[in-house]
Amino acid sequence: MKERCLPLNFRKDDLKGIHKDRMKIGARLADVDPMQTDCSVRFDGVGGLSDHISALKEMVVFPLLYPEVFERFKIQPPRGCLFYGPPGTGKTLVARALANECSQGDRRIAFFMRKGADCLSKWAGESERQLRLLFDQAYQMRPSIIFFDEIDGLAPVRSCEQDEIHSSIVSTLLALMDGLDSRGEIVVIGATNRLDSIDPALRRPGRFDREFLFSLPNKEARKDIFKIHTRDWTPKPLDMFLEELAEKCVGYCGADIKCLCAEAALCALRRRYPQIYKSSEKLQLDIASIKITAKDFVMAMQKTVPASRRAVASPGRALSPISKPLLENTLARILQALQRVFPHAELALKKGQQQGITIVAASLNFCQSKNFRFVQSTNAYYQPTSCRPRFLLVGEPGYGQASHLAPAVIHALEKFPVYTLDLSVLFVSITSSEETCAQLMREAQRTASSIIYIPHIHLWWEAAGATLRATFTTLLQNIPAFAPVLLLATSDVCHADLPEEIKELFINDDEVFKIQLPNEEERRTFFEDLIVNQTAKPPASKTKTAWQTLEVLPVAPPPKPPQLTEEEIRQLEQQEEDILRELRIFLRDVTRRLAGDRRFRAFTKPVDPEEVPDYDAVIKQPMDLSAVLSKIDLHQYLTAGDFLKDIDLICSNALQYNPDKDPGDRLIRHRACALRDTAYAIVREEMDEDFEQRCEEIQESRKKRGCSSSKYAPPYYRVMPKDVKKETQKEQSVFKYRSKEEEILVQ
């Protein structure tokens, strides 16, 4: 039970000499069951989040490695950060990797991981107590990290509609985080995918100093994630193939990519050995012959639905291979015109956009001689600005501006988060349309550079009421003039025929792109590909000849037990001895209670041959409680069942030697049966079934390893001769008759 209260990356041996003091606090947290963590996850196993990893090193690792830097400038590193973003983007993974990175070698940082609902309780005041004890335990084991996963369930927004219980929990959490300055090296990390549900009081410096947005990975990040999940494959996929695969997996988060790689491996197994689906036995396979190809990834993508598309479909989508010959030139012209209106798009479309950040950082001078001066770069290429960037795609119905071209533009600008303001988002919501519109636009402004996408703006404007229009116009005007927030819209109506309010949003000619019909060359390319490359080819054969010629696979032999190292065997034996030691303590207590019962004193020591000469001739296997106690000391009982077998032997011997003839024999028989029933009742009542099952597993494991009981017996018993052992066992018998009348009756 105490081990459940330890940090996830700590063992009992890591606590050394202060185990008792720390467990004095942790013992009261026994009802909190922490999550298990994978100790193999490191920062090199996290792809596409290098900026977040660097920031976390500044918060946690650097203050421990370079304390002189923080002391030189009299600064205190941040003590809290908040992870937010869509599900599956790596929030929990980064926290687990941070815990493993911080606990390498002699440097140990305690890592406490709690779900938001783990600290909640139905009893009034218990949740607040759990939080305080958690922070106290983290203080005792400092430096430490407290990670709250799904923190929106622990600290929701306090309002009049919220019950008083959650308000008290939020207040307690705020007070505890305010006291972190005096508590020492404690870092608090929260993770959520519902940022708007967290109480705003937590989101200020001093509590959650930094906020990290875990957005969906872009093309480069997806390629890095694919490399991580395929680095152990043989052969490894080509770099060019991974780049093409990353380009097609738009909208996939890290968890989706991991699932996609696993599904591709299963598709390769299904393609190579379809026989295994028809057999219930394990067949012998040639693992080296299973090769994962591009076809397996295509099939896996057809079966995998990204998490971002399960609730709401992503607006970004690449041009389909069928429509690409018709619209790829138009898309190129749209992107070229968009770069003039929204210069940030040029940086997103280039692979070397990070160079501009380095040049800008190099152009900032903070001191010259004795005067401080801030010099900002005036190069507009590295710091692009645009006044209220807006772009409208206009065309006749069926020209593909909303179904093909606008999604392709968003796909090309996948680096920027997109907030869709269509009718389904505004009117199919639990909140009012005005509130939803305001929330999305504030979020777009906060995560700039970003895109606000409105498909079919002419229909949207007609369906929106006067209040929603006024709200939208006001929020759009309140966005700073040079904020990199692009308004992207499509319309099936000519710009001149749009309502005046919409025309005022798109005034300049550069902000309106009129889509034309495909020219003759584009149509010719489309039909050539359709007729020559696709129609002329015969369809794939659907015959089942391949299934009829499958090779017959032999049944695989049972797997060999894993070979344990000497260290693993030593640790296993130590664990087994710890369990069996508890068993022996329990069996001694049961034996002592049976021997202390006045009814069973006749069975406490061996029968005297001088008093009963014919006993050895009748009873071939004598047994008594003193012999049972000796067998316990000799480690001969591996399960409680073995102990009960000897109790049964005592009872059967008494029944066999004492026939049901006179009252004395009947009394002995009665007490023998009572001894057996009492022993069974005590064992069944006080011993846990899981503990007995574990003892049986140990017994079976020792049989397979070929270990005898004498190996684990105490050294004193192992070296004594047999005759000395018998005399010692007789001398160890402490069970004496206390009633002379009973002794006479037994004789």
XYZ file of C-alpha atoms in Angstrom:
747
model
C 0.000 0.000 0.000
C 2.846 2.377 0.769
C 4.338 1.931 -2.691
C 1.166 3.364 -4.224
C 1.918 6.654 -2.466
C 5.396 6.997 -3.949
C 6.140 9.187 -6.970
C 5.867 7.366 -10.279
C 9.604 7.456 -10.955
C 10.671 6.442 -7.414
C 11.175 3.067 -5.802
C 11.333 2.252 -2.134
C 15.117 1.943 -2.347
C 15.426 5.493 -3.675
C 14.072 6.952 -0.447
C 17.061 5.696 1.577
C 17.083 6.917 5.159
C 14.000 9.137 5.207
C 11.450 6.539 4.157
C 9.594 6.702 7.467
C 9.160 10.492 7.495
C 8.015 10.652 3.911
C 5.640 7.754 4.287
C 4.134 9.403 7.355
C 2.695 11.918 4.912
C 2.139 9.523 2.039
C 0.336 6.912 4.139
C -2.649 9.205 4.360
C -2.865 9.322 0.579
C -3.584 5.604 0.282
C -6.904 6.196 -1.452
C -5.202 8.006 -4.339
C -4.139 5.500 -6.966
C -1.530 7.158 -9.201
C -1.249 6.359 -12.887
C 1.559 4.140 -14.116
C 4.189 5.658 -16.385
C 6.443 4.228 -19.061
C 10.020 4.708 -17.862
C 11.399 4.194 -21.377
C 9.926 7.435 -22.772
C 12.582 10.121 -23.178
C 12.742 13.419 -25.017
C 14.180 11.653 -28.068
C 10.904 9.726 -28.270
C 8.845 12.918 -28.662
C 8.653 14.327 -32.179
C 7.724 17.789 -33.398
C 7.743 19.475 -29.969
C 11.325 20.719 -29.693
C 10.247 24.243 -28.673
C 8.137 22.932 -25.797
C 10.934 20.620 -24.668
C 13.417 23.505 -24.620
C 11.038 25.634 -22.552
C 10.507 22.800 -20.064
C 14.258 22.397 -19.681
C 14.460 26.081 -18.789
C 11.834 25.588 -16.101
C 12.953 22.325 -14.508
C 16.382 21.103 -15.581
C 18.393 24.300 -15.967
C 17.685 25.686 -12.451
C 19.194 22.469 -11.080
C 22.190 22.364 -13.424
C 22.985 26.085 -13.646
C 21.780 27.734 -10.419
C 24.529 30.363 -10.668
C 22.865 31.937 -13.721
C 19.574 32.489 -11.893
C 21.449 33.729 -8.829
C 23.473 36.170 -10.927
C 20.389 37.992 -12.221
C 18.270 37.438 -9.093
C 15.486 35.750 -11.034
C 13.255 32.867 -10.135
C 12.400 30.260 -12.771
C 8.726 29.694 -13.607
C 6.950 27.398 -11.184
C 3.940 26.358 -13.259
C 2.933 25.715 -16.851
C -0.257 24.712 -18.614
C -0.489 22.313 -21.544
C -3.556 22.688 -23.732
C -4.555 21.498 -27.161
C -6.533 18.803 -28.976
C -6.454 15.218 -27.656
C -3.558 13.050 -28.739
C -1.071 15.856 -29.394
C 1.466 14.754 -26.768
C 0.603 16.642 -23.575
C 0.808 13.648 -21.250
C 3.676 12.154 -23.243
C 5.843 15.248 -22.752
C 5.118 15.230 -19.008
C 6.150 11.580 -18.730
C 9.291 12.187 -20.793
C 10.133 15.123 -18.514
C 9.845 12.880 -15.460
C 12.210 10.326 -16.967
C 14.689 12.965 -18.132
C 14.801 14.528 -14.686
C 15.579 11.230 -12.977
C 18.775 10.106 -14.647
C 21.879 9.115 -12.737
C 22.307 10.750 -9.352
C 19.827 13.514 -10.161
C 16.387 12.506 -8.911
C 13.228 14.581 -9.153
C 10.037 13.174 -7.666
C 7.195 13.102 -10.195
C 3.583 12.982 -8.970
C 0.939 12.356 -11.604
C -2.737 12.735 -10.814
C -5.838 12.814 -12.913
C -8.080 15.758 -12.171
C -10.757 13.470 -10.741
C -8.317 11.515 -8.520
C -8.362 14.218 -5.851
C -12.152 14.496 -5.775
C -14.132 12.847 -2.995
C -17.777 12.579 -2.016
C -16.969 13.684 1.544
C -17.009 17.379 2.313
C -13.502 18.757 2.776
C -11.775 15.522 1.767
C -10.780 16.810 -1.696
C -9.133 19.901 -0.204
C -7.320 17.676 2.281
C -6.053 15.436 -0.501
C -4.633 18.435 -2.346
C -2.888 19.769 0.740
C -1.384 16.371 1.533
C -0.215 16.019 -2.058
C 1.608 19.353 -1.928
C 3.028 18.487 1.499
C 4.362 15.203 0.189
C 5.858 16.955 -2.842
C 7.533 19.412 -0.474
C 9.024 16.582 1.578
C 10.475 15.040 -1.595
C 11.591 18.266 -3.297
C 12.697 18.888 -5.975
C 9.475 17.505 -7.373
C 6.930 17.892 -10.163
C 3.162 17.683 -9.729
C 1.352 16.921 -12.975
C -2.427 17.317 -13.098
C -3.833 15.587 -16.160
C -7.339 16.714 -17.201
C -7.114 19.630 -14.804
C -10.419 21.049 -16.076
C -12.148 18.361 -13.998
C -10.387 19.588 -10.863
C -10.484 23.380 -11.296
C -13.457 24.368 -13.467
C -14.650 27.937 -13.904
C -16.223 29.305 -10.734
C -19.637 30.809 -11.426
C -23.069 31.102 -9.888
C -24.072 27.873 -11.630
C -21.113 25.962 -10.193
C -21.631 24.158 -6.897
C -19.808 25.233 -3.781
C -17.707 22.076 -3.642
C -15.752 22.873 -6.795
C -15.408 26.513 -5.753
C -13.759 25.426 -2.520
C -11.419 23.058 -4.382
C -10.386 25.797 -6.814
C -9.755 28.208 -3.939
C -7.611 25.613 -2.173
C -5.585 24.960 -5.318
C -5.044 28.702 -5.824
C -3.835 29.105 -2.246
C -1.453 26.156 -2.546
C 0.034 27.442 -5.792
C 0.453 30.935 -4.312
C 2.542 29.366 -1.575
C 4.973 27.635 -3.909
C 7.556 30.404 -3.443
C 8.016 29.379 0.160
C 7.675 25.657 -0.544
C 10.874 25.394 -2.556
C 11.537 23.503 -5.754
C 8.057 22.386 -6.765
C 6.812 22.706 -10.353
C 3.118 22.299 -11.136
C 2.055 21.249 -14.631
C -1.540 21.075 -15.818
C -2.892 19.536 -19.018
C -6.303 19.966 -20.626
C -8.015 19.994 -23.993
C -10.700 22.401 -22.736
C -8.865 25.613 -21.959
C -12.061 27.638 -21.673
C -13.264 25.371 -18.818
C -10.363 26.237 -16.479
C -10.822 28.951 -13.884
C -9.178 32.179 -15.160
C -7.515 32.820 -11.799
C -5.106 29.945 -12.490
C -3.914 31.523 -15.715
C -1.623 34.227 -14.422
C 2.112 34.491 -13.701
C 2.945 33.009 -10.342
C 0.536 30.116 -10.820
C 0.674 28.863 -14.380
C 3.423 31.136 -15.672
C 3.554 29.667 -19.148
C 0.982 28.183 -21.473
C 2.011 25.757 -24.195
C -0.299 25.160 -27.125
C -0.060 21.587 -28.394
C -1.545 22.012 -31.840
C -1.819 19.375 -34.519
C 1.636 18.640 -35.961
C 2.626 20.125 -39.280
C 4.361 18.243 -42.079
C 7.859 18.369 -40.572
C 6.579 17.348 -37.145
C 4.600 14.453 -38.602
C 7.706 13.265 -40.423
C 9.677 13.306 -37.166
C 6.937 11.310 -35.430
C 6.946 8.741 -38.231
C 10.719 8.417 -37.874
C 10.381 7.754 -34.155
C 7.761 5.021 -34.580
C 9.576 3.316 -37.468
C 13.189 3.584 -36.261
C 13.220 -0.049 -35.072
C 11.722 -1.464 -38.276
C 13.785 -3.661 -40.571
C 14.127 -2.436 -43.235
C 13.492 1.211 -42.335
C 11.181 3.215 -44.605
C 12.913 5.600 -46.967
C 13.101 9.254 -46.023
C 11.337 10.229 -49.244
C 8.473 7.861 -48.479
C 8.065 9.249 -44.952
C 7.953 12.773 -46.339
C 5.213 11.825 -48.779
C 3.346 9.993 -46.030
C 3.567 13.015 -43.732
C 2.165 15.199 -46.486
C -0.888 12.985 -46.853
C -1.603 12.718 -43.119
C -2.926 16.229 -42.610
C -4.990 16.478 -39.420
C -3.296 13.464 -37.792
C -2.063 13.947 -34.231
C 0.771 11.993 -32.628
C -1.569 9.323 -31.277
C -3.114 8.904 -34.738
C 0.311 8.415 -36.317
C 1.225 5.799 -33.730
C -2.047 3.990 -34.406
C -1.441 4.267 -38.163
C 1.974 2.603 -37.900
C 0.505 -0.212 -35.796
C -2.337 -0.716 -38.269
C 0.118 -0.802 -41.190
C 2.062 -3.570 -39.448
C -1.160 -5.534 -38.958
C -2.036 -5.045 -42.623
C 1.376 -6.421 -43.610
C 0.814 -9.431 -41.340
C -2.651 -9.957 -42.792
C -1.327 -9.765 -46.342
C 1.621 -12.120 -45.753
C -0.049 -14.716 -43.530
C -3.825 -14.755 -43.959
C -3.803 -18.340 -42.676
C -3.533 -17.243 -39.059
C -7.098 -15.901 -39.159
C -8.430 -19.399 -39.870
C -6.487 -21.217 -37.160
C -7.025 -21.110 -33.421
C -3.506 -22.428 -32.738
C -0.264 -20.556 -32.923
C 1.428 -21.197 -36.292
C 5.119 -21.012 -37.054
C 5.826 -17.768 -38.949
C 8.869 -16.357 -40.672
C 8.941 -12.892 -39.135
C 11.690 -11.692 -41.487
C 9.417 -12.251 -44.479
C 6.849 -9.696 -43.257
C 7.622 -6.486 -45.138
C 5.623 -3.287 -44.613
C 4.993 -1.530 -47.920
C 3.250 1.623 -49.092
C 0.152 -0.430 -49.867
C -0.134 -1.355 -46.193
C -0.075 2.303 -45.197
C -2.775 3.080 -47.768
C -5.010 0.374 -46.312
C -4.235 1.567 -42.796
C -5.215 5.144 -43.667
C -8.542 3.886 -44.986
C -9.251 2.210 -41.642
C -7.940 4.990 -39.385
C -10.076 8.026 -38.615
C -8.009 10.844 -37.052
C -9.124 12.076 -33.667
C -9.556 15.604 -35.019
C -12.116 14.335 -37.549
C -14.143 12.130 -35.238
C -15.951 15.040 -33.609
C -15.548 17.872 -36.159
C -14.174 17.421 -39.662
C -11.045 19.434 -40.422
C -11.581 22.093 -43.138
C -8.104 21.501 -44.596
C -7.888 18.967 -47.388
C -5.460 18.498 -50.263
C -6.628 18.404 -53.845
C -7.795 14.951 -54.813
C -5.832 13.167 -57.553
C -8.858 13.419 -59.855
C -9.350 17.170 -59.521
C -5.666 18.040 -59.291
C -5.079 18.444 -63.083
C -8.002 20.897 -63.273
C -7.321 23.036 -60.215
C -3.623 22.870 -59.328
C -2.743 25.899 -61.489
C -5.622 27.874 -59.995
C -4.478 26.919 -56.514
C -0.944 28.125 -57.278
C -2.306 31.511 -58.421
C -4.455 31.752 -55.276
C -1.468 31.102 -53.022
C 0.595 33.649 -54.927
C -2.123 36.300 -54.541
C -2.605 35.373 -50.897
C 1.081 35.994 -50.136
C 0.695 39.622 -51.180
C -2.227 40.108 -48.803
C -0.946 37.913 -45.978
C 2.896 37.842 -46.007
C 2.969 35.287 -43.167
C 1.768 32.710 -45.704
C 5.089 33.012 -47.525
C 6.952 31.991 -44.388
C 4.585 29.068 -43.832
C 5.101 27.816 -47.381
C 8.896 27.872 -47.094
C 10.983 25.294 -45.299
C 13.600 27.765 -44.049
C 11.256 30.065 -42.190
C 13.107 29.427 -38.926
C 16.124 31.319 -40.266
C 14.228 34.569 -40.051
C 13.690 34.122 -36.326
C 17.413 33.655 -35.803
C 18.255 36.779 -37.813
C 15.706 38.836 -35.907
C 17.096 37.627 -32.592
C 20.584 38.557 -33.723
C 19.467 42.071 -34.644
C 18.301 42.950 -31.117
C 20.896 44.893 -29.135
C 20.125 45.398 -25.494
C 23.098 47.485 -24.424
C 25.631 49.770 -25.994
C 28.309 51.198 -23.754
C 26.397 52.308 -20.642
C 22.994 53.046 -22.145
C 20.328 50.441 -22.778
C 18.636 50.726 -26.128
C 16.153 48.462 -27.930
C 16.834 48.246 -31.651
C 14.214 46.381 -33.668
C 14.760 45.013 -37.122
C 12.945 46.934 -39.846
C 13.221 44.213 -42.457
C 9.645 43.408 -43.425
C 10.614 40.017 -44.777
C 11.570 38.690 -41.368
C 8.825 40.600 -39.562
C 6.010 40.705 -42.122
C 3.112 43.023 -41.435
C -0.230 43.370 -43.160
C -3.127 45.627 -42.291
C -6.209 43.524 -41.543
C -5.460 40.649 -43.961
C -8.616 39.382 -45.657
C -9.101 37.175 -48.694
C -12.288 36.217 -50.580
C -12.635 33.434 -53.139
C -15.467 34.270 -55.555
C -16.817 32.090 -58.329
C -19.924 30.698 -59.923
C -21.629 27.753 -58.221
C -19.741 24.552 -58.999
C -16.349 26.224 -59.562
C -14.991 24.491 -56.461
C -14.095 27.508 -54.338
C -15.633 26.045 -51.148
C -15.358 22.318 -51.876
C -11.840 22.112 -53.308
C -9.823 25.332 -53.431
C -10.411 26.815 -49.962
C -9.683 23.473 -48.217
C -6.544 23.142 -50.357
C -5.420 26.645 -49.285
C -5.940 25.718 -45.622
C -4.043 22.476 -46.236
C -1.114 24.431 -47.656
C -1.183 26.756 -44.619
C -1.513 23.958 -42.068
C 1.089 25.665 -39.897
C -1.611 28.123 -38.786
C -4.539 27.091 -36.566
C -7.880 27.417 -38.360
C -11.167 28.487 -36.715
C -14.234 27.742 -38.810
C -17.249 30.030 -38.462
C -19.811 28.165 -40.544
C -23.501 27.771 -39.770
C -23.115 24.332 -38.214
C -20.610 25.642 -35.649
C -22.648 28.699 -34.682
C -26.167 27.348 -34.518
C -25.589 23.698 -33.545
C -24.098 24.465 -30.131
C -25.144 24.433 -26.490
C -24.176 28.088 -26.171
C -25.608 31.056 -28.048
C -24.296 31.814 -31.530
C -22.949 35.198 -30.381
C -21.014 33.583 -27.530
C -19.596 30.897 -29.833
C -18.532 33.518 -32.375
C -16.860 35.652 -29.711
C -15.062 32.663 -28.218
C -13.664 31.493 -31.569
C -12.488 34.941 -32.591
C -10.814 35.592 -29.245
C -9.069 32.240 -29.525
C -7.923 33.090 -33.073
C -6.492 36.396 -31.852
C -4.729 34.741 -28.936
C -3.089 32.024 -31.087
C -2.081 34.333 -33.942
C -0.869 33.723 -36.571
C -4.199 32.096 -37.350
C -7.002 31.860 -39.895
C -10.730 32.576 -39.505
C -12.521 30.600 -42.206
C -16.107 31.379 -43.293
C -17.379 29.203 -46.165
C -20.344 30.536 -48.158
C -20.249 33.934 -46.500
C -23.276 35.132 -48.445
C -25.458 32.378 -46.948
C -23.891 32.926 -43.530
C -24.740 36.629 -43.630
C -28.345 35.953 -44.606
C -28.887 33.385 -41.835
C -27.194 35.460 -39.132
C -29.368 37.821 -37.150
C -28.661 41.467 -36.511
C -27.094 40.735 -33.119
C -24.727 38.120 -34.518
C -23.724 40.416 -37.391
C -22.998 43.270 -35.010
C -21.016 40.954 -32.729
C -18.964 39.607 -35.611
C -18.251 43.060 -37.069
C -17.296 44.519 -33.705
C -14.963 41.656 -32.825
C -13.354 41.834 -36.246
C -12.699 45.558 -35.841
C -11.311 45.057 -32.340
C -8.538 42.819 -33.671
C -5.368 44.949 -33.904
C -4.787 46.288 -37.382
C -1.459 44.504 -37.855
C -2.325 41.280 -36.046
C -1.564 38.237 -38.244
C -5.177 36.984 -38.273
C -6.407 36.181 -41.775
C -10.108 36.256 -42.648
C -10.632 33.686 -45.402
C -14.079 33.404 -46.999
C -15.744 31.914 -50.055
C -18.808 33.037 -51.975
C -20.914 31.768 -54.856
C -22.128 35.294 -55.542
C -20.198 37.953 -57.444
C -18.477 40.559 -55.282
C -20.640 43.357 -56.686
C -23.843 41.520 -55.711
C -22.836 40.859 -52.098
C -24.388 42.887 -49.238
C -22.734 46.205 -48.497
C -21.437 45.034 -45.111
C -19.549 42.153 -46.736
C -18.170 44.332 -49.535
C -16.776 46.696 -46.922
C -14.796 43.807 -45.454
C -13.087 43.129 -48.806
C -12.405 46.559 -50.291
C -9.133 46.186 -52.160
C -8.911 44.309 -55.425
C -6.036 42.207 -54.069
C -8.367 40.822 -51.413
C -10.821 39.328 -53.925
C -9.811 36.456 -56.174
C -12.188 35.537 -58.960
C -12.029 31.909 -59.998
C -12.106 31.127 -63.703
C -13.045 27.968 -65.541
C -10.202 25.544 -66.388
C -8.584 26.271 -69.747
C -8.265 23.850 -72.624
C -4.872 22.506 -71.598
C -6.054 21.751 -68.060
C -9.130 19.957 -69.367
C -6.998 17.942 -71.791
C -4.677 16.883 -68.966
C -7.665 15.858 -66.867
C -9.207 13.662 -69.561
C -5.866 12.150 -70.570
C -5.279 10.984 -67.031
C -8.867 9.784 -66.690
C -9.036 7.872 -69.972
C -5.474 6.760 -70.697
C -4.125 6.072 -67.219
C -7.272 4.887 -65.446
C -9.967 3.720 -67.834
C -7.594 1.862 -70.130
C -6.200 -0.251 -67.329
C -8.056 -3.489 -66.549
C -9.644 -3.714 -63.106
C -7.880 -5.635 -60.413
C -8.604 -9.321 -60.325
C -10.981 -10.419 -57.588
C -10.408 -14.133 -57.891
C -9.468 -16.083 -54.821
C -6.684 -18.105 -56.396
C -4.196 -16.594 -53.961
C -6.215 -17.898 -51.053
C -6.385 -21.356 -52.592
C -2.605 -21.694 -52.955
C -1.659 -20.688 -49.447
C 1.185 -22.610 -47.891
C 0.404 -24.892 -44.992
C 2.109 -23.585 -41.887
C 3.184 -25.969 -39.133
C 1.969 -25.436 -35.613
C 4.513 -23.486 -33.605
C 6.018 -25.236 -30.594
C 5.191 -23.830 -27.193
C 7.387 -20.876 -26.319
C 10.370 -21.500 -24.126
C 10.354 -19.823 -20.754
C 12.515 -16.711 -20.727
C 15.997 -17.172 -19.369
C 16.466 -14.989 -16.326
C 19.775 -13.448 -15.434
C 21.385 -14.038 -12.063
C 20.340 -10.604 -10.893
C 16.747 -11.192 -11.997
C 16.702 -14.581 -10.263
C 18.039 -13.002 -7.097
C 15.377 -10.279 -7.162
C 12.668 -12.857 -7.896
C 13.749 -15.047 -4.989
C 13.827 -12.018 -2.715
C 10.270 -11.094 -3.687
C 9.108 -14.672 -3.184
C 10.756 -14.852 0.230
C 9.042 -11.634 1.295
C 5.660 -13.171 0.472
C 6.440 -16.540 2.037
C 7.709 -14.802 5.157
C 4.285 -13.248 5.594
C 2.769 -16.706 5.054
C 4.947 -18.243 7.791
C 4.088 -15.462 10.222
C 0.409 -16.084 9.558
C 0.706 -19.877 9.898
C 2.624 -19.551 13.172
C -0.116 -17.354 14.534
C -2.777 -19.890 13.475
C -0.793 -22.741 15.034
C -0.313 -20.787 18.264
C -4.035 -20.085 18.484
C -4.874 -23.749 17.890
C -2.340 -24.942 20.463
C -3.536 -22.426 23.012
C -7.061 -23.783 22.793
C -7.650 -26.205 25.689
C -9.720 -28.465 23.478
C -6.763 -29.292 21.213
C -4.022 -29.941 23.748
C -4.015 -33.625 22.889
C -2.644 -32.760 19.435
C 0.115 -30.364 20.511
C 2.964 -32.867 20.860
C 3.853 -36.325 19.527
C 2.341 -39.427 21.075
C 4.660 -41.051 23.613
C 5.631 -44.587 22.390
C 5.995 -45.796 25.944
C 2.413 -44.851 26.765
C 0.943 -46.004 23.444
C 3.166 -48.855 22.144
C 1.026 -49.832 19.185
C 0.591 -46.261 17.812
C 3.410 -46.513 15.262
C 2.062 -49.837 14.024
C -1.377 -48.350 13.334
C -0.449 -44.846 12.204
C 2.124 -44.823 9.409
C 2.511 -41.009 9.208
C 2.234 -39.338 12.621
C 1.554 -35.604 12.792
C 0.982 -33.062 15.568
C 1.039 -29.271 16.033
C 4.654 -29.227 17.210
C 5.692 -31.013 13.995
C 3.613 -28.498 12.048
C 5.487 -25.682 13.770
C 8.820 -27.335 12.923
C 7.821 -27.613 9.267
C 6.929 -23.927 9.291
C 10.407 -23.141 10.614
C 11.934 -25.385 7.946
C 10.123 -23.389 5.201
C 8.314 -26.516 4.034
C 4.942 -24.791 3.618
C 4.655 -22.800 0.415
C 0.870 -22.469 0.551
C -1.830 -22.499 3.165
C -3.206 -25.593 1.439
C -0.106 -27.581 2.418
C -0.610 -26.467 6.021
C -4.241 -27.573 5.973
C -3.240 -30.958 4.567
C -1.213 -31.632 7.727
C -4.163 -30.479 9.839
C -6.273 -32.998 7.919
C -3.603 -35.615 8.645
C -3.814 -34.914 12.392
C -7.596 -35.314 12.228
C -7.503 -38.511 10.127
C -4.872 -40.082 12.422
C -7.041 -39.370 15.470
C -10.100 -40.859 13.805
C -8.177 -43.925 12.662
C -6.558 -44.744 16.004
C -9.555 -43.902 18.184
C -12.599 -45.951 17.093
C -16.032 -44.858 18.136
C -16.379 -47.269 21.138
C -15.978 -45.538 24.485
C -16.534 -41.940 25.663
C -12.812 -41.143 25.720
C -12.403 -42.104 22.065
C -15.505 -40.124 21.122
C -14.088 -37.033 22.849
C -10.796 -37.350 20.943
C -12.638 -37.779 17.637
C -14.847 -34.800 18.376
C -11.908 -32.544 19.202
C -9.955 -33.685 16.122
C -12.856 -32.693 13.875
C -13.181 -29.395 15.744
C -9.449 -28.785 15.208
C -9.821 -29.249 11.475
C -12.915 -27.058 11.193
C -11.349 -24.304 13.299
C -8.154 -24.283 11.246
C -10.087 -24.112 7.967
C -12.330 -21.342 9.307
C -9.387 -19.198 10.439
C -7.520 -19.586 7.154
C -10.544 -18.931 4.955
C -11.629 -15.941 7.019
C -8.318 -14.169 7.547
C -6.281 -15.000 4.439
C -6.820 -13.054 1.244
C -7.575 -15.192 -1.818
C -5.149 -13.178 -3.931
C -2.383 -13.852 -1.408
C -3.031 -17.590 -1.505
C -3.064 -17.501 -5.304
C 0.266 -15.700 -5.287
C 1.713 -18.387 -2.993
C 0.497 -21.090 -5.363
C 2.167 -19.278 -8.260
C 5.418 -19.205 -6.301
C 5.147 -22.937 -5.638
C 4.562 -23.644 -9.323
C 7.417 -21.342 -10.342
C 9.843 -23.099 -8.017
C 8.830 -26.478 -9.397
C 9.587 -25.293 -12.923
C 12.937 -23.894 -11.830
C 13.731 -27.145 -10.008
C 14.217 -25.523 -6.609
C 13.706 -27.661 -3.510
C 12.433 -26.435 -0.187
C 15.712 -27.290 1.527
C 17.453 -24.600 -0.508
C 15.420 -21.915 1.231
C 15.520 -23.477 4.716
C 17.477 -21.667 7.447
C 21.203 -22.543 7.488
C 20.972 -24.076 10.980
C 18.461 -26.688 9.847
C 20.329 -27.417 6.648
C 23.525 -28.586 8.368
C 22.062 -30.585 11.295
C 21.972 -34.405 11.115
C 18.575 -36.028 11.032
C 18.740 -37.453 14.535
C 19.795 -34.083 15.961
C 16.907 -32.474 14.123
C 14.426 -34.842 15.737
C 15.794 -34.189 19.211
C 15.756 -30.451 18.577
C 12.177 -30.560 17.355
C 11.156 -32.403 20.522
C 12.940 -29.850 22.669
C 11.239 -27.010 20.782
C 7.805 -28.285 21.711
C 6.421 -25.711 24.128
C 2.945 -27.175 24.279
C 2.316 -28.614 27.743
C -0.764 -30.114 29.284
C -2.302 -27.706 31.743
C -5.100 -30.029 32.897
C -4.162 -33.289 34.581
C -7.692 -34.560 34.278
C -7.619 -34.128 30.504
C -4.301 -35.955 30.315
C -5.731 -38.905 32.219
C -8.820 -38.839 30.017
C -6.734 -38.886 26.852
C -4.645 -41.811 28.126
